[in-house]
Amino acid sequence: MTDEANVPKERALVEVSPETKELIDREMPNETEQIKQETMALFEAVKRRAQTEIQGASQFTTDAYLNAVEQAKAAVEQERIMDPERIAYTFKLMEMDARQNWDNIVKEISDLGDRLSESAKQAWDSLFDSSK
């Protein structure tokens, strides 16, 4: 094995996770300890780099989202894009339309019921009138 004083700082004392050690031992059973150690160090370096990139991306995404929300809020407050009175009026119109549609549906169902009832009555009468 090499003397730790001769090992470059980047490779010195790399902490290897149990998962990485198990993977390397399983996939490289016939390799020397030095090759296994170097491979484990490489895996751990890649994992650390990926974690750093993910954290950076996550922070960037969070910052971008917060910035977009802040800009939207400022635009709404400055330009009054969404007038509360206009929104209330729109909801009132929607409510009136919904009521009118409901009344029309109820009327149509009632008319259909009346027609079905009249048809059934006529069928009944024609059945018994023709038998006389």
PDB file of C-alpha atoms in Angstrom:
ATOM      1  CA  MET A   1       0.000   0.000   0.000  1.00  0.00           C
ATOM      2  CA  THR A   2       1.098   3.604  -0.454  1.00  0.00           C
ATOM      3  CA  ASP A   3       2.181   5.905   2.334  1.00  0.00           C
ATOM      4  CA  GLU A   4      -0.570   8.438   3.119  1.00  0.00           C
ATOM      5  CA  ALA A   5       1.939  11.290   2.884  1.00  0.00           C
ATOM      6  CA  ASN A   6       2.435  10.473  -0.820  1.00  0.00           C
ATOM      7  CA  VAL A   7      -1.306  10.395  -1.602  1.00  0.00           C
ATOM      8  CA  PRO A   8      -2.560  13.580  -3.300  1.00  0.00           C
ATOM      9  CA  LYS A   9      -4.880  15.702  -1.169  1.00  0.00           C
ATOM     10  CA  GLU A  10      -7.889  15.076  -3.477  1.00  0.00           C
ATOM     11  CA  ARG A  11      -7.670  11.321  -2.915  1.00  0.00           C
ATOM     12  CA  ALA A  12      -6.692  11.313   0.756  1.00  0.00           C
ATOM     13  CA  LEU A  13      -9.137   9.849   3.270  1.00  0.00           C
ATOM     14  CA  VAL A  14     -12.127   9.341   0.994  1.00  0.00           C
ATOM     15  CA  GLU A  15     -15.029   8.094   3.044  1.00  0.00           C
ATOM     16  CA  VAL A  16     -16.676   5.225   1.186  1.00  0.00           C
ATOM     17  CA  SER A  17     -20.319   4.424   1.806  1.00  0.00           C
ATOM     18  CA  PRO A  18     -21.303   0.834   2.625  1.00  0.00           C
ATOM     19  CA  GLU A  19     -23.427   0.721  -0.541  1.00  0.00           C
ATOM     20  CA  THR A  20     -20.471   1.652  -2.739  1.00  0.00           C
ATOM     21  CA  LYS A  21     -18.195  -0.857  -1.007  1.00  0.00           C
ATOM     22  CA  GLU A  22     -20.778  -3.628  -1.437  1.00  0.00           C
ATOM     23  CA  LEU A  23     -21.270  -2.754  -5.114  1.00  0.00           C
ATOM     24  CA  ILE A  24     -17.547  -2.768  -5.884  1.00  0.00           C
ATOM     25  CA  ASP A  25     -16.942  -5.992  -3.938  1.00  0.00           C
ATOM     26  CA  ARG A  26     -19.818  -7.678  -5.766  1.00  0.00           C
ATOM     27  CA  GLU A  27     -19.003  -6.403  -9.271  1.00  0.00           C
ATOM     28  CA  MET A  28     -15.201  -6.578  -9.073  1.00  0.00           C
ATOM     29  CA  PRO A  29     -14.423  -9.662  -6.951  1.00  0.00           C
ATOM     30  CA  ASN A  30     -11.168 -10.561  -8.743  1.00  0.00           C
ATOM     31  CA  GLU A  31      -9.574  -7.090  -8.731  1.00  0.00           C
ATOM     32  CA  THR A  32      -6.758  -5.975  -6.454  1.00  0.00           C
ATOM     33  CA  GLU A  33      -7.484  -3.915  -3.356  1.00  0.00           C
ATOM     34  CA  GLN A  34      -5.818  -0.896  -4.925  1.00  0.00           C
ATOM     35  CA  ILE A  35      -8.108  -1.022  -7.972  1.00  0.00           C
ATOM     36  CA  LYS A  36     -11.125  -1.491  -5.736  1.00  0.00           C
ATOM     37  CA  GLN A  37     -10.083   1.479  -3.550  1.00  0.00           C
ATOM     38  CA  GLU A  38      -9.513   3.706  -6.582  1.00  0.00           C
ATOM     39  CA  THR A  39     -12.869   2.683  -8.078  1.00  0.00           C
ATOM     40  CA  MET A  40     -14.663   3.325  -4.775  1.00  0.00           C
ATOM     41  CA  ALA A  41     -13.006   6.741  -4.534  1.00  0.00           C
ATOM     42  CA  LEU A  42     -14.133   7.508  -8.083  1.00  0.00           C
ATOM     43  CA  PHE A  43     -17.714   6.436  -7.308  1.00  0.00           C
ATOM     44  CA  GLU A  44     -17.794   8.573  -4.172  1.00  0.00           C
ATOM     45  CA  ALA A  45     -16.400  11.582  -6.060  1.00  0.00           C
ATOM     46  CA  VAL A  46     -19.077  11.186  -8.747  1.00  0.00           C
ATOM     47  CA  LYS A  47     -21.781  10.872  -6.081  1.00  0.00           C
ATOM     48  CA  ARG A  48     -20.563  13.997  -4.266  1.00  0.00           C
ATOM     49  CA  ARG A  49     -20.423  15.933  -7.526  1.00  0.00           C
ATOM     50  CA  ALA A  50     -23.946  14.826  -8.473  1.00  0.00           C
ATOM     51  CA  GLN A  51     -25.270  15.800  -5.047  1.00  0.00           C
ATOM     52  CA  THR A  52     -23.620  19.200  -5.330  1.00  0.00           C
ATOM     53  CA  GLU A  53     -25.117  19.735  -8.787  1.00  0.00           C
ATOM     54  CA  ILE A  54     -28.572  18.694  -7.586  1.00  0.00           C
ATOM     55  CA  GLN A  55     -28.387  21.038  -4.611  1.00  0.00           C
ATOM     56  CA  GLY A  56     -27.238  23.857  -6.884  1.00  0.00           C
ATOM     57  CA  ALA A  57     -30.053  23.197  -9.334  1.00  0.00           C
ATOM     58  CA  SER A  58     -32.558  22.994  -6.520  1.00  0.00           C
ATOM     59  CA  GLN A  59     -31.402  26.325  -5.120  1.00  0.00           C
ATOM     60  CA  PHE A  60     -31.474  27.882  -8.604  1.00  0.00           C
ATOM     61  CA  THR A  61     -34.993  26.560  -9.207  1.00  0.00           C
ATOM     62  CA  THR A  62     -36.180  27.838  -5.833  1.00  0.00           C
ATOM     63  CA  ASP A  63     -34.634  31.243  -6.446  1.00  0.00           C
ATOM     64  CA  ALA A  64     -36.139  31.454  -9.941  1.00  0.00           C
ATOM     65  CA  TYR A  65     -39.591  30.480  -8.628  1.00  0.00           C
ATOM     66  CA  LEU A  66     -39.464  33.010  -5.798  1.00  0.00           C
ATOM     67  CA  ASN A  67     -38.305  35.688  -8.216  1.00  0.00           C
ATOM     68  CA  ALA A  68     -41.161  34.911 -10.638  1.00  0.00           C
ATOM     69  CA  VAL A  69     -43.726  35.004  -7.815  1.00  0.00           C
ATOM     70  CA  GLU A  70     -42.350  38.334  -6.610  1.00  0.00           C
ATOM     71  CA  GLN A  71     -42.501  39.795 -10.123  1.00  0.00           C
ATOM     72  CA  ALA A  72     -46.072  38.597 -10.629  1.00  0.00           C
ATOM     73  CA  LYS A  73     -47.105  40.040  -7.281  1.00  0.00           C
ATOM     74  CA  ALA A  74     -45.507  43.391  -8.127  1.00  0.00           C
ATOM     75  CA  ALA A  75     -47.223  43.442 -11.537  1.00  0.00           C
ATOM     76  CA  VAL A  76     -50.618  42.730 -10.011  1.00  0.00           C
ATOM     77  CA  GLU A  77     -50.169  45.404  -7.348  1.00  0.00           C
ATOM     78  CA  GLN A  78     -48.752  48.018  -9.759  1.00  0.00           C
ATOM     79  CA  GLU A  79     -50.954  47.581 -12.761  1.00  0.00           C
ATOM     80  CA  ARG A  80     -54.056  46.222 -11.040  1.00  0.00           C
ATOM     81  CA  ILE A  81     -54.257  43.478 -13.633  1.00  0.00           C
ATOM     82  CA  MET A  82     -56.955  41.766 -11.608  1.00  0.00           C
ATOM     83  CA  ASP A  83     -59.521  44.331 -10.516  1.00  0.00           C
ATOM     84  CA  PRO A  84     -61.438  42.846  -7.541  1.00  0.00           C
ATOM     85  CA  GLU A  85     -64.692  44.473  -8.693  1.00  0.00           C
ATOM     86  CA  ARG A  86     -64.278  43.007 -12.166  1.00  0.00           C
ATOM     87  CA  ILE A  87     -63.651  39.553 -10.693  1.00  0.00           C
ATOM     88  CA  ALA A  88     -66.767  39.831  -8.505  1.00  0.00           C
ATOM     89  CA  TYR A  89     -68.823  40.938 -11.531  1.00  0.00           C
ATOM     90  CA  THR A  90     -67.508  37.999 -13.578  1.00  0.00           C
ATOM     91  CA  PHE A  91     -68.441  35.558 -10.812  1.00  0.00           C
ATOM     92  CA  LYS A  92     -71.921  37.111 -10.604  1.00  0.00           C
ATOM     93  CA  LEU A  93     -72.389  36.626 -14.371  1.00  0.00           C
ATOM     94  CA  MET A  94     -71.231  33.021 -14.096  1.00  0.00           C
ATOM     95  CA  GLU A  95     -73.671  32.442 -11.241  1.00  0.00           C
ATOM     96  CA  MET A  96     -76.540  33.930 -13.259  1.00  0.00           C
ATOM     97  CA  ASP A  97     -75.644  31.737 -16.261  1.00  0.00           C
ATOM     98  CA  ALA A  98     -75.491  28.656 -14.057  1.00  0.00           C
ATOM     99  CA  ARG A  99     -78.923  29.408 -12.584  1.00  0.00           C
ATOM    100  CA  GLN A 100     -80.422  30.019 -16.014  1.00  0.00           C
ATOM    101  CA  ASN A 101     -78.923  26.771 -17.330  1.00  0.00           C
ATOM    102  CA  TRP A 102     -80.228  24.872 -14.293  1.00  0.00           C
ATOM    103  CA  ASP A 103     -83.724  26.319 -14.757  1.00  0.00           C
ATOM    104  CA  ASN A 104     -83.646  25.317 -18.444  1.00  0.00           C
ATOM    105  CA  ILE A 105     -82.550  21.775 -17.565  1.00  0.00           C
ATOM    106  CA  VAL A 106     -85.300  21.430 -14.941  1.00  0.00           C
ATOM    107  CA  LYS A 107     -87.902  22.732 -17.425  1.00  0.00           C
ATOM    108  CA  GLU A 108     -86.710  20.340 -20.150  1.00  0.00           C
ATOM    109  CA  ILE A 109     -86.806  17.384 -17.764  1.00  0.00           C
ATOM    110  CA  SER A 110     -90.282  18.368 -16.627  1.00  0.00           C
ATOM    111  CA  ASP A 111     -91.462  18.700 -20.248  1.00  0.00           C
ATOM    112  CA  LEU A 112     -89.928  15.321 -21.097  1.00  0.00           C
ATOM    113  CA  GLY A 113     -91.668  13.771 -18.085  1.00  0.00           C
ATOM    114  CA  ASP A 114     -94.983  15.260 -19.167  1.00  0.00           C
ATOM    115  CA  ARG A 115     -94.538  13.947 -22.725  1.00  0.00           C
ATOM    116  CA  LEU A 116     -93.578  10.492 -21.490  1.00  0.00           C
ATOM    117  CA  SER A 117     -96.559  10.474 -19.166  1.00  0.00           C
ATOM    118  CA  GLU A 118     -98.881  11.539 -21.991  1.00  0.00           C
ATOM    119  CA  SER A 119     -97.398   8.896 -24.313  1.00  0.00           C
ATOM    120  CA  ALA A 120     -97.820   6.208 -21.684  1.00  0.00           C
ATOM    121  CA  LYS A 121    -101.425   7.299 -21.112  1.00  0.00           C
ATOM    122  CA  GLN A 122    -102.139   7.226 -24.852  1.00  0.00           C
ATOM    123  CA  ALA A 123    -100.523   3.804 -25.193  1.00  0.00           C
ATOM    124  CA  TRP A 124    -102.565   2.522 -22.272  1.00  0.00           C
ATOM    125  CA  ASP A 125    -105.778   3.979 -23.664  1.00  0.00           C
ATOM    126  CA  SER A 126    -105.111   2.605 -27.156  1.00  0.00           C
ATOM    127  CA  LEU A 127    -104.403  -0.831 -25.710  1.00  0.00           C
ATOM    128  CA  PHE A 128    -107.639  -1.003 -23.810  1.00  0.00           C
ATOM    129  CA  ASP A 129    -109.771   0.971 -26.293  1.00  0.00           C
ATOM    130  CA  SER A 130    -108.826  -1.333 -29.166  1.00  0.00           C
ATOM    131  CA  SER A 131    -109.747  -4.419 -27.156  1.00  0.00           C
ATOM    132  CA  LYS A 132    -113.378  -3.309 -26.849  1.00  0.00           C
TER     133      LYS A 132
END
